[in-house]
Tab-separated table of C-alpha atoms and ligand atoms in Angstrom:
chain	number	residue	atom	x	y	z
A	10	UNK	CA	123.261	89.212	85.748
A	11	UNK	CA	120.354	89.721	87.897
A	12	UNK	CA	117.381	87.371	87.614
A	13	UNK	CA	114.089	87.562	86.570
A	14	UNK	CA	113.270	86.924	89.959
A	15	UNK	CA	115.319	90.067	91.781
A	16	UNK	CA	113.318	92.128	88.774
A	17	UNK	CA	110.137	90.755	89.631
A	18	UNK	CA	110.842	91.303	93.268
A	19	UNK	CA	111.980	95.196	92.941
A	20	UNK	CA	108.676	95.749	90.385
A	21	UNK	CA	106.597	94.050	93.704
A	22	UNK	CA	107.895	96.320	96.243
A	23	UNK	CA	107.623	99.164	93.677
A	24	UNK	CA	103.590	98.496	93.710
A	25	UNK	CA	103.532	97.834	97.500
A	26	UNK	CA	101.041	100.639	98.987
A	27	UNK	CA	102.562	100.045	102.662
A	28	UNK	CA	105.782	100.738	101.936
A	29	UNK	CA	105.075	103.836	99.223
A	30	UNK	CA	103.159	104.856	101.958
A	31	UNK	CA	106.002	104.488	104.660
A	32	UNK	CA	108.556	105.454	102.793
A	33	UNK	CA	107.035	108.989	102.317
A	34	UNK	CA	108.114	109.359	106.056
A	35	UNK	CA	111.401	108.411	105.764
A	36	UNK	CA	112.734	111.028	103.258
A	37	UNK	CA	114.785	109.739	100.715
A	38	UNK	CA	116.720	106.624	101.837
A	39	UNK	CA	118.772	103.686	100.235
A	40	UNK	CA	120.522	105.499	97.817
A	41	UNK	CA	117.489	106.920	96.135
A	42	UNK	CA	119.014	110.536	96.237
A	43	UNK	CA	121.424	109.575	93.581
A	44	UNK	CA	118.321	109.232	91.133
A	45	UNK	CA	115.161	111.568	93.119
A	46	UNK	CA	116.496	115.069	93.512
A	47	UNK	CA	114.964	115.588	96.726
A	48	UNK	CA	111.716	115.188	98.625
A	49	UNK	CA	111.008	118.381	98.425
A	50	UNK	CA	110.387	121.357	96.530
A	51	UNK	CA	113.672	123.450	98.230
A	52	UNK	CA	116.149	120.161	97.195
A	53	UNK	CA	114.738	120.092	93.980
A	54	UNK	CA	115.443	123.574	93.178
A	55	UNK	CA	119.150	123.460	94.421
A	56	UNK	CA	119.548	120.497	92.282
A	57	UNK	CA	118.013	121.720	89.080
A	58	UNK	CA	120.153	124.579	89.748
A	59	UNK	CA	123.699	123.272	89.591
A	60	UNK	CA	122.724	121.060	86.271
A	61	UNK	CA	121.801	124.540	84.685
A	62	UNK	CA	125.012	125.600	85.736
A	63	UNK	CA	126.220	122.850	83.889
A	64	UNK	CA	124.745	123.490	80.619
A	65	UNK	CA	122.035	120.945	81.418
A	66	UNK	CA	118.652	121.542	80.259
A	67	UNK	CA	115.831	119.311	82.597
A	68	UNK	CA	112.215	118.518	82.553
A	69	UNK	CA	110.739	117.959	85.852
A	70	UNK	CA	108.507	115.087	87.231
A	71	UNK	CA	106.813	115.448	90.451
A	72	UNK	CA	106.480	112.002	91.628
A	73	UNK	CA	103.226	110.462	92.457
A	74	UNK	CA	101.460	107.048	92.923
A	75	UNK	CA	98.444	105.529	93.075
A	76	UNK	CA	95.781	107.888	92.037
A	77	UNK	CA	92.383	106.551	92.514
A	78	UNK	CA	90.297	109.697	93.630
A	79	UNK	CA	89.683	113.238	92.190
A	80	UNK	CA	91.088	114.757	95.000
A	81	UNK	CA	94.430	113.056	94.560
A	82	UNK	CA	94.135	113.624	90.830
A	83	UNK	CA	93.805	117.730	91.383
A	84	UNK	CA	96.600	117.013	94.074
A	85	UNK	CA	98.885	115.944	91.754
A	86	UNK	CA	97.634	119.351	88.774
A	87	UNK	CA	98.258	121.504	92.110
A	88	UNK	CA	101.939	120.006	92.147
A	89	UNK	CA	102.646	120.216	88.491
A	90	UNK	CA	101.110	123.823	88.702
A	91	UNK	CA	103.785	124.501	91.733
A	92	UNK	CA	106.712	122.985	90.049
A	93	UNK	CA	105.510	125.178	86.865
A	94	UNK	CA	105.378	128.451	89.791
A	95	UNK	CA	109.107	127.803	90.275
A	96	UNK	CA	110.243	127.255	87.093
A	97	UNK	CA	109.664	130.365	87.079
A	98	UNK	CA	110.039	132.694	89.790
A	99	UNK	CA	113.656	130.972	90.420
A	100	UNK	CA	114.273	131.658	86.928
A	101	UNK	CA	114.982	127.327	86.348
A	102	UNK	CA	115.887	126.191	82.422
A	103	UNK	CA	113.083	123.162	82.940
A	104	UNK	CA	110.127	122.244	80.929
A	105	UNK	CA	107.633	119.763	83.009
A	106	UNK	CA	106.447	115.754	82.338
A	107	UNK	CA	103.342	114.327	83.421
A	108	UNK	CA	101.836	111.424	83.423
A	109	UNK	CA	97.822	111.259	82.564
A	110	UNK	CA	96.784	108.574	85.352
A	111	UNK	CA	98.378	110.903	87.831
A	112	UNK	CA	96.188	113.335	86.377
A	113	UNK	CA	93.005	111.330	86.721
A	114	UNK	CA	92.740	109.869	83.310
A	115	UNK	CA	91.123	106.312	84.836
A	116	UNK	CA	88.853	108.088	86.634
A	117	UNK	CA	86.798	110.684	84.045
A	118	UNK	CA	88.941	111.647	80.425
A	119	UNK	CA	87.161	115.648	81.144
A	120	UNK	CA	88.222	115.935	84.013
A	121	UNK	CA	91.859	114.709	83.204
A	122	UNK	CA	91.248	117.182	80.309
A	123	UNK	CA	90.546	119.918	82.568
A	124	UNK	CA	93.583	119.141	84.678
A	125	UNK	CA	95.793	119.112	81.871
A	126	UNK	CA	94.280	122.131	80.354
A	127	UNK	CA	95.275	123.947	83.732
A	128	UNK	CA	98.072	123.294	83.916
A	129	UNK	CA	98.762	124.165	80.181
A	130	UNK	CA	97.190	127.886	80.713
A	131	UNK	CA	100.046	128.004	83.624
A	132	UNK	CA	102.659	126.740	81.175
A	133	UNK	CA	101.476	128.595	78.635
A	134	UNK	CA	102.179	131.708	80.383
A	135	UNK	CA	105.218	131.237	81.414
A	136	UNK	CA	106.322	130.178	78.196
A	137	UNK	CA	106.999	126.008	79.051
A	138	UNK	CA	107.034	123.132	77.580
A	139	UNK	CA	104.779	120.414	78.997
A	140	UNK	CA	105.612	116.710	78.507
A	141	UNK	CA	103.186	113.672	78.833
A	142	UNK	CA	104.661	110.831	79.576
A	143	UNK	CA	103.324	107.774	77.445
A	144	UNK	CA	102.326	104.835	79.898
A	145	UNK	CA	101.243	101.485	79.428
A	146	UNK	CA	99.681	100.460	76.307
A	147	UNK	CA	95.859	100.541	77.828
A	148	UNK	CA	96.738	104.329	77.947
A	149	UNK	CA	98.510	104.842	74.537
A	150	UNK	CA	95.402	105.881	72.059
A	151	UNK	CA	93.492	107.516	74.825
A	152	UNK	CA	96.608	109.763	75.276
A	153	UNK	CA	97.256	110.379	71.550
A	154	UNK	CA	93.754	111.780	71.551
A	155	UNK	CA	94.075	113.619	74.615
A	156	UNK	CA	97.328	115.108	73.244
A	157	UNK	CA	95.365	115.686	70.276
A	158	UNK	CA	92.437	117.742	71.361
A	159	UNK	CA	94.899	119.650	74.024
A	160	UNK	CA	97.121	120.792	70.270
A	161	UNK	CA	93.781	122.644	69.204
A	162	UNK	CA	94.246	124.921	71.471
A	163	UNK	CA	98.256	124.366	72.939
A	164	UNK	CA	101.268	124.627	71.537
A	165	UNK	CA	103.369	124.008	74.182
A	166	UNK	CA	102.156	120.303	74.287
A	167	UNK	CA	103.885	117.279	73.176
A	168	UNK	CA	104.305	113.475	73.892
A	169	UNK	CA	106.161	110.362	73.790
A	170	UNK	CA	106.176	107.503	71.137
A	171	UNK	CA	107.763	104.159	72.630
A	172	UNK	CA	109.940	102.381	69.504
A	173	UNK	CA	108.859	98.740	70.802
A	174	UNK	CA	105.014	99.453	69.534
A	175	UNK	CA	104.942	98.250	66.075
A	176	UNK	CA	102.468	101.363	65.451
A	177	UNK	CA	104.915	103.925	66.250
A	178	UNK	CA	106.048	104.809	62.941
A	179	UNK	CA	102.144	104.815	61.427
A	180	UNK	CA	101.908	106.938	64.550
A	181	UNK	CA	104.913	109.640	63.977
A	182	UNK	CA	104.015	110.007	60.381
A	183	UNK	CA	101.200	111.369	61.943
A	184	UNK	CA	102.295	113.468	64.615
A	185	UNK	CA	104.549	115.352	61.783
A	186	UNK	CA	105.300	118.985	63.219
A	187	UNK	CA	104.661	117.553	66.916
A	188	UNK	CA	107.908	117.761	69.306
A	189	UNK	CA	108.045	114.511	70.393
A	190	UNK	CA	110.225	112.632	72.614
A	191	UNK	CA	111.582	109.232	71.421
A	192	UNK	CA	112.280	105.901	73.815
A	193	UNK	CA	112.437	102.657	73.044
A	194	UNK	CA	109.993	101.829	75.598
A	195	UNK	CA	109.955	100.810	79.420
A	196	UNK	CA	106.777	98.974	79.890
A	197	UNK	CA	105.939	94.894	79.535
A	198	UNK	CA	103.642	94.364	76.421
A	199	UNK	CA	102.025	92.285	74.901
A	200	UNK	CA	103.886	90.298	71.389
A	201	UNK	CA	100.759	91.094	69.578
A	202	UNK	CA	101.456	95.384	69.839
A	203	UNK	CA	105.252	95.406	70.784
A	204	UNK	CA	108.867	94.218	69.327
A	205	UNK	CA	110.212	92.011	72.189
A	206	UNK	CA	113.824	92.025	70.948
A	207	UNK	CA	116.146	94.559	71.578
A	208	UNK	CA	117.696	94.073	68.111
A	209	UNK	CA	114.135	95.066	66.615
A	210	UNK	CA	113.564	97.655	68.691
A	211	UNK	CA	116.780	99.274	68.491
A	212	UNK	CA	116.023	98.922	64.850
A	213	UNK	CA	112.834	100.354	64.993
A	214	UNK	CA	113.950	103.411	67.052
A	215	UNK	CA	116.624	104.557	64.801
A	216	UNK	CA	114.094	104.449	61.848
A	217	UNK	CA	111.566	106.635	64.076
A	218	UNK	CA	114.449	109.203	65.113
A	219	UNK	CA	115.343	109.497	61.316
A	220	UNK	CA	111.633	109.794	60.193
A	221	UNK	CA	111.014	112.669	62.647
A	222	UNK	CA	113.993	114.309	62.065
A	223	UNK	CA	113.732	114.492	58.583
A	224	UNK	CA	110.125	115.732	58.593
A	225	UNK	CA	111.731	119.071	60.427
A	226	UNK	CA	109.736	117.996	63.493
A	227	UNK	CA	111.588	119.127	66.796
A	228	UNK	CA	112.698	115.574	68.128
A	229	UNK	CA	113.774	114.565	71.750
A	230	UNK	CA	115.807	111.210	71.700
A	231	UNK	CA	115.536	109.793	75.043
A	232	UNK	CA	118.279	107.221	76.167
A	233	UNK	CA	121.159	106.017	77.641
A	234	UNK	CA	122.596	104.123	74.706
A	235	UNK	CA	125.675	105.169	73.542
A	236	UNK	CA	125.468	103.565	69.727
A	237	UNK	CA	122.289	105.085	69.336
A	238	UNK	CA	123.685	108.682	70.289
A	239	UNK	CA	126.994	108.038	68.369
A	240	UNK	CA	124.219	106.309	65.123
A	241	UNK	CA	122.221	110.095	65.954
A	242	UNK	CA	125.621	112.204	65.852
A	243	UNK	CA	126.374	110.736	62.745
A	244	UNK	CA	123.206	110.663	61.124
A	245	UNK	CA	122.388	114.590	62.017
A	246	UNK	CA	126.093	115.325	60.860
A	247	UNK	CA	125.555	113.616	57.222
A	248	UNK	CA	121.827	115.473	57.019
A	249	UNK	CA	122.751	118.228	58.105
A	250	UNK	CA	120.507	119.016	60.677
A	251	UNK	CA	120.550	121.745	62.927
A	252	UNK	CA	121.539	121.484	66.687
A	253	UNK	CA	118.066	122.932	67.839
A	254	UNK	CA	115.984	121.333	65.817
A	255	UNK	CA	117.160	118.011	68.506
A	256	UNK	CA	117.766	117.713	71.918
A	257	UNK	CA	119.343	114.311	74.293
A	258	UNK	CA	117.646	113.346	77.105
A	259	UNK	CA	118.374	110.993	80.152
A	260	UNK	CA	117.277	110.657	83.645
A	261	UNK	CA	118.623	111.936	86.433
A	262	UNK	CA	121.910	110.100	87.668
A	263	UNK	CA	122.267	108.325	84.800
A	264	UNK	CA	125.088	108.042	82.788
A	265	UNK	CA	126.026	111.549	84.487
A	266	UNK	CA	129.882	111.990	82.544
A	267	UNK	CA	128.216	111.002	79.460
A	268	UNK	CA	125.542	113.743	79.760
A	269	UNK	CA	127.665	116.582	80.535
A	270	UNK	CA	129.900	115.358	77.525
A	271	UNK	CA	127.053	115.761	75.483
A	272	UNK	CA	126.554	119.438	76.290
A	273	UNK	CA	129.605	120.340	76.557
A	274	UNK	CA	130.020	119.178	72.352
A	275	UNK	CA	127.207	121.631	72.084
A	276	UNK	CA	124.304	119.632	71.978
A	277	UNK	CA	121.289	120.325	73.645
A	278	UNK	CA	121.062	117.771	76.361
A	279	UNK	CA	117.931	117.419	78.796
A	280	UNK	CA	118.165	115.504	82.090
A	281	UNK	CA	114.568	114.250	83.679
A	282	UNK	CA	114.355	115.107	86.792
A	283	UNK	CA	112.203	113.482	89.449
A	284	UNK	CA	111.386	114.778	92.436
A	285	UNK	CA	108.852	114.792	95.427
A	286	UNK	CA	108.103	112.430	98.903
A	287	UNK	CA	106.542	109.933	96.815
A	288	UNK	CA	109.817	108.648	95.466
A	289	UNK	CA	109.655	104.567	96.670
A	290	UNK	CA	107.992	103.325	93.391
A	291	UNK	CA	109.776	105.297	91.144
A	292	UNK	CA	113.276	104.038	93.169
A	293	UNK	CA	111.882	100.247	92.896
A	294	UNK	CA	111.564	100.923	89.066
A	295	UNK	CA	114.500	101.739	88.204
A	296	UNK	CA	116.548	99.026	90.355
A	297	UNK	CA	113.849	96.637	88.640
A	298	UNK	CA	115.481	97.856	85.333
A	299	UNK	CA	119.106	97.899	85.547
A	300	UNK	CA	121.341	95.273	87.709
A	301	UNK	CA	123.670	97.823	88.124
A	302	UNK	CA	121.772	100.287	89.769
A	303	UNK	CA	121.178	98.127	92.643
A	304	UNK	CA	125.232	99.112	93.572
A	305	UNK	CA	123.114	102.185	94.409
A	306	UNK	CA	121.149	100.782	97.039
A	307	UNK	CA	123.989	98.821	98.687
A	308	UNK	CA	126.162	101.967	99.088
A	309	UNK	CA	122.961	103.675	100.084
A	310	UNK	CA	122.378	101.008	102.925
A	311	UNK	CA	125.762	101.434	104.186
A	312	UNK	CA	127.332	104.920	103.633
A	313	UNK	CA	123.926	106.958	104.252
B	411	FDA	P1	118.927	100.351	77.154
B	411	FDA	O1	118.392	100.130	78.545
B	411	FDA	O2	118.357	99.554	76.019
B	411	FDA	O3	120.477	100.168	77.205
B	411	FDA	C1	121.243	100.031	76.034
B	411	FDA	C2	122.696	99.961	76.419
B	411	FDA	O4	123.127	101.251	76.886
B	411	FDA	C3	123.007	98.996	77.553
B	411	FDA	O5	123.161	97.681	77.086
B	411	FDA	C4	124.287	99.593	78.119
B	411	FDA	O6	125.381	99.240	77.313
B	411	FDA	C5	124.042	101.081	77.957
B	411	FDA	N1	123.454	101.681	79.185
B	411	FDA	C6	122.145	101.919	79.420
B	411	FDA	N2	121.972	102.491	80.617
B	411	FDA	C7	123.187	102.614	81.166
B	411	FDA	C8	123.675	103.127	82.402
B	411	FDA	N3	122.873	103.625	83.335
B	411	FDA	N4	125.011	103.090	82.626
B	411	FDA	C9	125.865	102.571	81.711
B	411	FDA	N5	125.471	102.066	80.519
B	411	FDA	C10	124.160	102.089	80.248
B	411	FDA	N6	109.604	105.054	78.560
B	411	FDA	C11	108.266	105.040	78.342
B	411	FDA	O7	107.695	103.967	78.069
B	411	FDA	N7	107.550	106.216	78.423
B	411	FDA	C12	108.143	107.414	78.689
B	411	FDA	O8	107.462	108.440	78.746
B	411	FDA	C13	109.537	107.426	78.915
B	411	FDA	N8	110.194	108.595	79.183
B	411	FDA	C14	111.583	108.599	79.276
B	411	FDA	C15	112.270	109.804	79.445
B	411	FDA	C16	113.664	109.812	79.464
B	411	FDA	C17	114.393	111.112	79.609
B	411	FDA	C18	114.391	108.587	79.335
B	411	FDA	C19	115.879	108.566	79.325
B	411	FDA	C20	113.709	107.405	79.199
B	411	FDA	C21	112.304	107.384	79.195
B	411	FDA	N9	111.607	106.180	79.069
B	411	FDA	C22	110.246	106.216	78.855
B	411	FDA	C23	112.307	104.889	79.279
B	411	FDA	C24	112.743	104.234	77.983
B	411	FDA	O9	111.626	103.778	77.265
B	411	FDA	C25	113.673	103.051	78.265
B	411	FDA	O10	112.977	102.078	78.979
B	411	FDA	C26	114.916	103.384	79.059
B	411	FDA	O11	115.464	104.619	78.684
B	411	FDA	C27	115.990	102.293	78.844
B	411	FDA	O12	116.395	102.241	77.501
B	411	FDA	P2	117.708	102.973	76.935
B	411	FDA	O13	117.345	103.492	75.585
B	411	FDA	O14	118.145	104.021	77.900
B	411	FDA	O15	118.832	101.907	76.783
């Protein structure tokens, strides 16, 4: 069982400018390929690629840290507007996540507004689905109300609602008829906003996923849990509801057998796929998460 104190010392380096900054010079290293499909725009492509081969759907993320200027902020629009370019001119099955700080949220809500409105017009033309990612809970009204005044004039908008917040259900009731992806939640809050056992949460997200199902809203369940998916298999068999009014989702590398399972029963299964030189933090995360994805590192120390 890994510590509180290996966590706390993966979610450091994760935050550590120096070595973000280094390790955009070193390509991908440490077994980092095994969850980052590439540094660059070529890799990514290859990757995405063979999953759609597969019968895997994906959503892309180009990976980016530390925003604290507009420049950086239209940066990052310019990337999301690139990965959107070869979606598709390579003809790629991939919608697109972002996240709103990347976008410049924390430094003027227009402006982020702007950004995201770009790079809707781009999706919007090439028929794709944008994602934004729901952060921390500073962010979580401000980007319900950003996704909100982006729906007046997008359709091909939608967000996340994280299962730990004890407003999520108040939330989804209202986002009826919004395609919305499902988690249970990956950030540290606070007791007063968020369910801090997994027994509650779990609880909590099954109730959402039924909720939005049942409302005939187009619901992405996002996880790696098997008894949730076989509770969801079950619960969609009983109710009858149809295979594309749902889709799976799990990240990149994860769980890989149990993904392709997935699609090959004929479900609609999307993988998330990260990409992009500014891989560290994301890398730092996930170890932080999961004991056993530090196996990952080891092997990538050695055999790389
Ligand atoms: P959890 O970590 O609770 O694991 C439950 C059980 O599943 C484990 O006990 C184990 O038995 C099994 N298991 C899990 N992972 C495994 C593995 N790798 N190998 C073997 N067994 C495993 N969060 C957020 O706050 N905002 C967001 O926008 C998103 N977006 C997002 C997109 C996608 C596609 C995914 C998959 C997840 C997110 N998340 C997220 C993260 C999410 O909130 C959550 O933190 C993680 O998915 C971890 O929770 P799980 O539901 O996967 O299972």
């Amino acid at each position: 069982m890994m510590s509180a104190l290996t966590k706390g010392f993966f979610l450091y380096l994760s935050k550590n400018r120096t070595l973000n900054r280094a390790a955009k010079k070193w390509g991908l290293k440490l077994g980092a390929s095994q969850v980052v499909a590439g540094n660059s725009m070529e890799s990514m492509i290859v990757k995405v690629r063979q999953l759609n081969e597969r019968g895997l759907l994906c959503t892309l993320d180009h990976l980016g840290e530390f925003v604290s200027s507009k420049e950086e902020a239209v940066e990052a629009a310019d990337a999301a507007v690139r990965t959107l370019d070869a979606i598709m001119s390579e003809g790629l099955n991939s919608h697109l996540s972002v996240k709103l700080t990347q976008l410049g949220v924390d430094i003027d809500i227009d402006f982020c507004l702007n950004n995201m409105r770009r790079i809707l017009e781009a999706a919007e033309k090439y028929g794709t689905f944008v994602r934004i990612d729901m952060e921390d809970y500073s962010h979580y009204k401000l980007t319900l109300d950003i996704l909100q005044s982006l729906r007046e004039t997008y359709q091909n908008v939608g967000t996340v609602i994280q299962a730990y917040l004890f407003s999520a259900e108040e939330d989804i009731k209202k986002l009826q008829g919004v395609p919305l992806r499902l988690v249970k939640g990956a950030y540290k809050e606070s007791p007063k906003v968020a369910y801090q056992q997994k027994k509650d949460i779990d609880e909590n997200f099954m109730k959402l996923i039924k909720i939005h199902l049942l409302s005939g809203s187009y619901t992405a369940i996002a996880t790696h849990d098997h008894h949730i998916i076989a509770k969801v298999k079950k619960f969609v068999a009983e109710q009858q509801i149809p295979r594309n009014q749902f889709e799976f989702q799990m990240l990149y590398g994860f769980r890989t057998e149990m993904q392709q399972g997935l699609a090959d029963e004929g479900y609609k299964m999307r993988v998330y796929v990260p990409y992009g030189s500014d891989w560290f933090a994301y890398y730092m995360r996930r170890l932080a998460e999961r004991p056993q994805n530090v196996s990952f590192a080891l092997k990538g120390l050695f055999f790389k």
